[in-house]
mmCIF file of C-alpha atoms in Angstrom:
data_model
loop_
_atom_site.group_PDB
_atom_site.id
_atom_site.type_symbol
_atom_site.label_atom_id
_atom_site.label_comp_id
_atom_site.label_asym_id
_atom_site.label_seq_id
_atom_site.Cartn_x
_atom_site.Cartn_y
_atom_site.Cartn_z
ATOM 1 C CA PHE A 1 10.832 0.781 5.041
ATOM 2 C CA CYS A 2 13.187 -1.101 2.741
ATOM 3 C CA THR A 3 15.564 -4.058 3.004
ATOM 4 C CA GLU A 4 19.109 -3.191 3.941
ATOM 5 C CA GLN A 5 17.843 -0.488 6.177
ATOM 6 C CA SER A 6 17.651 -0.505 9.898
ATOM 7 C CA GLN A 7 15.020 0.766 12.294
ATOM 8 C CA ASP A 8 15.523 1.669 15.952
ATOM 9 C CA LEU A 9 12.818 0.740 18.524
ATOM 10 C CA GLU A 10 13.222 2.483 21.831
ATOM 11 C CA VAL A 11 11.913 0.872 25.089
ATOM 12 C CA GLN A 12 11.518 3.345 27.865
ATOM 13 C CA LEU A 13 11.657 1.950 31.481
ATOM 14 C CA GLU A 14 10.460 3.604 34.671
ATOM 15 C CA GLY A 15 10.047 2.715 38.295
ATOM 16 C CA GLY A 16 11.726 -0.297 39.839
ATOM 17 C CA ASN A 17 15.261 -0.163 41.253
ATOM 18 C CA GLY A 18 17.354 0.561 38.167
ATOM 19 C CA THR A 19 17.875 -2.947 36.748
ATOM 20 C CA TYR A 20 15.261 -4.010 34.265
ATOM 21 C CA THR A 21 14.618 -7.253 32.494
ATOM 22 C CA PHE A 22 12.218 -7.170 29.552
ATOM 23 C CA VAL A 23 10.951 -9.516 26.809
ATOM 24 C CA TYR A 24 9.617 -8.332 23.545
ATOM 25 C CA ARG A 25 7.869 -10.227 20.782
ATOM 26 C CA ILE A 26 8.184 -10.238 16.934
ATOM 27 C CA ASN A 27 4.948 -11.463 15.362
ATOM 28 C CA GLY A 28 4.034 -13.025 18.653
ATOM 29 C CA ILE A 29 7.269 -14.910 19.073
ATOM 30 C CA SER A 30 9.169 -14.044 22.344
ATOM 31 C CA GLN A 31 12.769 -13.015 21.924
ATOM 32 C CA PRO A 32 15.485 -13.704 24.556
ATOM 33 C CA PRO A 33 15.255 -11.511 27.676
ATOM 34 C CA ILE A 34 17.234 -8.229 27.738
ATOM 35 C CA THR A 35 18.670 -6.863 31.015
ATOM 36 C CA THR A 36 19.688 -3.213 31.247
ATOM 37 C CA THR A 37 20.395 -0.705 33.927
ATOM 38 C CA GLY A 38 19.299 2.339 31.856
ATOM 39 C CA THR A 39 15.960 4.007 31.656
ATOM 40 C CA SER A 40 15.789 3.263 28.015
ATOM 41 C CA TYR A 41 16.973 0.613 25.684
ATOM 42 C CA THR A 42 17.309 0.759 21.902
ATOM 43 C CA ILE A 43 16.651 -2.330 19.767
ATOM 44 C CA SER A 44 18.007 -1.963 16.266
ATOM 45 C CA VAL A 45 16.221 -4.195 13.732
ATOM 46 C CA SER A 46 16.834 -4.848 10.019
ATOM 47 C CA PRO A 47 14.452 -7.579 9.025
ATOM 48 C CA GLY A 48 13.873 -9.098 5.601
ATOM 49 C CA VAL A 49 10.853 -8.449 3.332
ATOM 50 C CA GLY A 50 7.519 -8.855 5.265
ATOM 51 C CA VAL A 51 5.361 -7.380 7.928
ATOM 52 C CA TYR A 52 6.663 -7.413 11.482
ATOM 53 C CA ASN A 53 4.656 -6.535 14.628
ATOM 54 C CA TYR A 54 6.755 -5.726 17.750
ATOM 55 C CA THR A 55 5.152 -5.763 21.171
ATOM 56 C CA LEU A 56 6.478 -5.963 24.741
ATOM 57 C CA ALA A 57 5.655 -9.169 26.560
ATOM 58 C CA SER A 58 6.925 -8.542 30.108
ATOM 59 C CA VAL A 59 9.098 -6.345 32.275
ATOM 60 C CA THR A 60 10.518 -7.039 35.796
ATOM 61 C CA SER A 61 12.812 -5.032 38.102
ATOM 62 C CA ASN A 62 14.204 -6.771 41.243
ATOM 63 C CA SER A 63 11.894 -9.675 40.614
ATOM 64 C CA CYS A 64 8.823 -7.495 40.653
ATOM 65 C CA PRO A 65 6.636 -7.794 37.598
ATOM 66 C CA GLY A 66 5.475 -4.576 35.854
ATOM 67 C CA THR A 67 3.149 -3.505 33.107
ATOM 68 C CA VAL A 68 3.955 -3.167 29.401
ATOM 69 C CA SER A 69 2.282 -1.234 26.652
ATOM 70 C CA GLY A 70 2.905 -0.057 23.138
ATOM 71 C CA ALA A 71 3.339 -1.781 19.749
ATOM 72 C CA PHE A 72 5.217 -1.010 16.529
ATOM 73 C CA SER A 73 4.355 -2.473 13.132
ATOM 74 C CA LEU A 74 6.981 -2.465 10.286
ATOM 75 C CA THR A 75 6.356 -3.240 6.688
ATOM 76 C CA VAL A 76 9.517 -4.015 4.804
ATOM 77 C CA GLY A 77 9.670 -3.768 1.013
ATOM 78 C CA GLN A 78 12.275 -5.275 -1.252
ATOM 79 C CA SER A 79 14.848 -2.928 -2.635
ATOM 80 C CA PRO A 80 14.357 -2.978 -6.429
ATOM 81 C CA THR A 81 16.941 -3.662 -9.172
ATOM 82 C CA ALA A 82 16.748 -2.447 -12.772
ATOM 83 C CA THR A 83 18.707 -3.910 -15.653
ATOM 84 C CA LEU A 84 18.817 -2.175 -19.060
ATOM 85 C CA ILE A 85 18.890 -4.527 -21.951
ATOM 86 C CA GLY A 86 19.226 -3.668 -25.594
ATOM 87 C CA GLY A 87 21.523 -2.239 -28.211
ATOM 88 C CA ALA A 88 21.247 -2.378 -31.918
ATOM 89 C CA THR A 89 22.480 -0.811 -35.217
ATOM 90 C CA VAL A 90 19.796 1.012 -37.093
ATOM 91 C CA CYS A 91 19.500 3.366 -40.054
ATOM 92 C CA ALA A 92 18.887 7.038 -39.449
ATOM 93 C CA GLY A 93 15.135 7.620 -38.664
ATOM 94 C CA GLN A 94 14.416 4.025 -37.476
ATOM 95 C CA THR A 95 13.349 3.102 -34.047
ATOM 96 C CA THR A 96 14.445 0.243 -31.864
ATOM 97 C CA ASN A 97 13.335 -1.104 -28.415
ATOM 98 C CA LEU A 98 15.125 -1.139 -25.123
ATOM 99 C CA THR A 99 13.984 -3.273 -22.254
ATOM 100 C CA ILE A 100 14.248 -2.700 -18.488
ATOM 101 C CA ASP A 101 13.873 -5.737 -16.323
ATOM 102 C CA PHE A 102 12.945 -5.278 -12.665
ATOM 103 C CA THR A 103 13.067 -7.094 -9.405
ATOM 104 C CA GLY A 104 10.996 -5.971 -6.405
ATOM 105 C CA THR A 105 7.416 -4.767 -6.350
ATOM 106 C CA GLY A 106 6.391 -1.762 -8.480
ATOM 107 C CA PRO A 107 5.479 0.815 -9.371
ATOM 108 C CA TYR A 108 9.052 1.734 -10.398
ATOM 109 C CA THR A 109 10.604 5.114 -11.018
ATOM 110 C CA VAL A 110 13.743 4.928 -13.232
ATOM 111 C CA ASN A 111 16.044 7.772 -14.150
ATOM 112 C CA TYR A 112 18.255 7.442 -17.209
ATOM 113 C CA THR A 113 20.500 9.291 -19.570
ATOM 114 C CA ALA A 114 21.070 9.469 -23.327
ATOM 115 C CA ASN A 115 24.690 10.341 -23.920
ATOM 116 C CA PHE A 116 24.923 11.502 -20.361
ATOM 117 C CA GLU A 117 22.077 13.925 -20.834
ATOM 118 C CA PRO A 118 19.216 13.318 -18.242
ATOM 119 C CA GLN A 119 15.956 12.105 -19.822
ATOM 120 C CA PRO A 120 12.411 12.357 -18.384
ATOM 121 C CA PRO A 121 11.878 9.736 -15.681
ATOM 122 C CA ILE A 122 10.039 6.518 -16.486
ATOM 123 C CA VAL A 123 7.266 5.557 -14.033
ATOM 124 C CA THR A 124 5.810 2.079 -14.592
ATOM 125 C CA SER A 125 4.450 -1.073 -13.037
ATOM 126 C CA ASN A 126 5.321 -3.131 -16.198
ATOM 127 C CA ASP A 127 7.988 -5.730 -15.746
ATOM 128 C CA PRO A 128 9.635 -5.864 -18.086
ATOM 129 C CA PHE A 129 9.152 -2.351 -19.381
ATOM 130 C CA ILE A 130 9.873 -1.929 -23.113
ATOM 131 C CA PHE A 131 10.244 1.532 -24.738
ATOM 132 C CA SER A 132 11.222 2.721 -28.161
ATOM 133 C CA VAL A 133 13.991 5.001 -29.090
ATOM 134 C CA ALA A 134 14.922 6.758 -32.390
ATOM 135 C CA PRO A 135 18.262 8.468 -31.849
ATOM 136 C CA SER A 136 19.422 10.786 -34.692
ATOM 137 C CA SER A 137 23.081 9.715 -34.002
ATOM 138 C CA THR A 138 24.801 6.915 -32.157
ATOM 139 C CA THR A 139 23.670 7.192 -28.536
ATOM 140 C CA THR A 140 24.446 5.389 -25.259
ATOM 141 C CA TYR A 141 21.592 4.808 -22.863
ATOM 142 C CA GLU A 142 22.421 4.335 -19.211
ATOM 143 C CA LEU A 143 20.279 3.860 -16.043
ATOM 144 C CA VAL A 144 21.053 6.314 -13.241
ATOM 145 C CA ASP A 145 18.760 5.096 -10.345
ATOM 146 C CA VAL A 146 15.619 3.142 -9.506
ATOM 147 C CA THR A 147 13.076 3.426 -6.735
ATOM 148 C CA ALA A 148 10.071 1.378 -5.932
ATOM 149 C CA ASN A 149 7.573 2.301 -3.090
ATOM 150 C CA GLY A 150 10.080 4.713 -1.634
ATOM 151 C CA CYS A 151 12.859 2.130 -1.541
ATOM 152 C CA PRO A 152 16.026 2.932 -3.494
ATOM 153 C CA GLY A 153 17.562 0.185 -5.513
ATOM 154 C CA THR A 154 20.480 -0.597 -7.834
ATOM 155 C CA VAL A 155 20.744 -0.383 -11.611
ATOM 156 C CA GLN A 156 23.059 -1.977 -14.183
ATOM 157 C CA GLY A 157 23.473 -2.291 -17.901
ATOM 158 C CA LEU A 158 23.816 0.214 -20.763
ATOM 159 C CA ALA A 159 22.627 0.038 -24.262
ATOM 160 C CA VAL A 160 24.366 1.535 -27.267
ATOM 161 C CA ILE A 161 22.238 2.335 -30.399
ATOM 162 C CA THR A 162 24.545 2.747 -33.396
ATOM 163 C CA VAL A 163 22.983 4.936 -36.131
ATOM 164 C CA ASN A 164 24.179 4.412 -39.713
ATOM 165 C CA PRO A 165 23.633 7.399 -42.076
ATOM 166 C CA SER A 166 21.135 6.946 -44.813
ATOM 167 C CA PRO A 167 22.650 6.885 -48.189
ATOM 168 C CA THR A 168 21.799 9.390 -50.883
ATOM 169 C CA ALA A 169 21.869 9.065 -54.701
ATOM 170 C CA VAL A 170 21.618 11.782 -57.358
ATOM 171 C CA LEU A 171 21.007 11.161 -61.002
ATOM 172 C CA LEU A 172 22.812 13.651 -63.154
ATOM 173 C CA SER A 173 22.641 14.238 -66.891
ATOM 174 C CA ASP A 174 25.422 15.325 -69.263
ATOM 175 C CA THR A 175 23.241 17.743 -71.066
#
């Protein structure tokens, strides 16, 4: 489960006379009582990064206490970001490095393009991740997407590698 996502928890209610009040806990801390007339109630949660344990603490209907059961555990990971850094002017045949800086917890999977052509995905736990490129002509590298631990993230940055042609010289004779 990732930040910026929501998870629905359903509380099913039975018996009683149709009006129920229940209390649930998050990591052992009671939340305000909820009163409903339905036989089910949906709690929509979107917590921050961490581990959350949801349990029912109590239920009553017409002042009569009831029994509760069930638990739900939710581990929330941080949505990653990936930033492409680099750019250089090189001579034909030379290599240069590009860097991807990440936030979040790896391993990361990054998809990128070179002149809008998809390249093989990069899978790494290294932050930053440095890789070499040796384009044969001027090339623009751009990140397409990033995921980490099943969480989609955001990408930014592009890098232009300008390739200067190698000069040639020919010695000629008049004879």
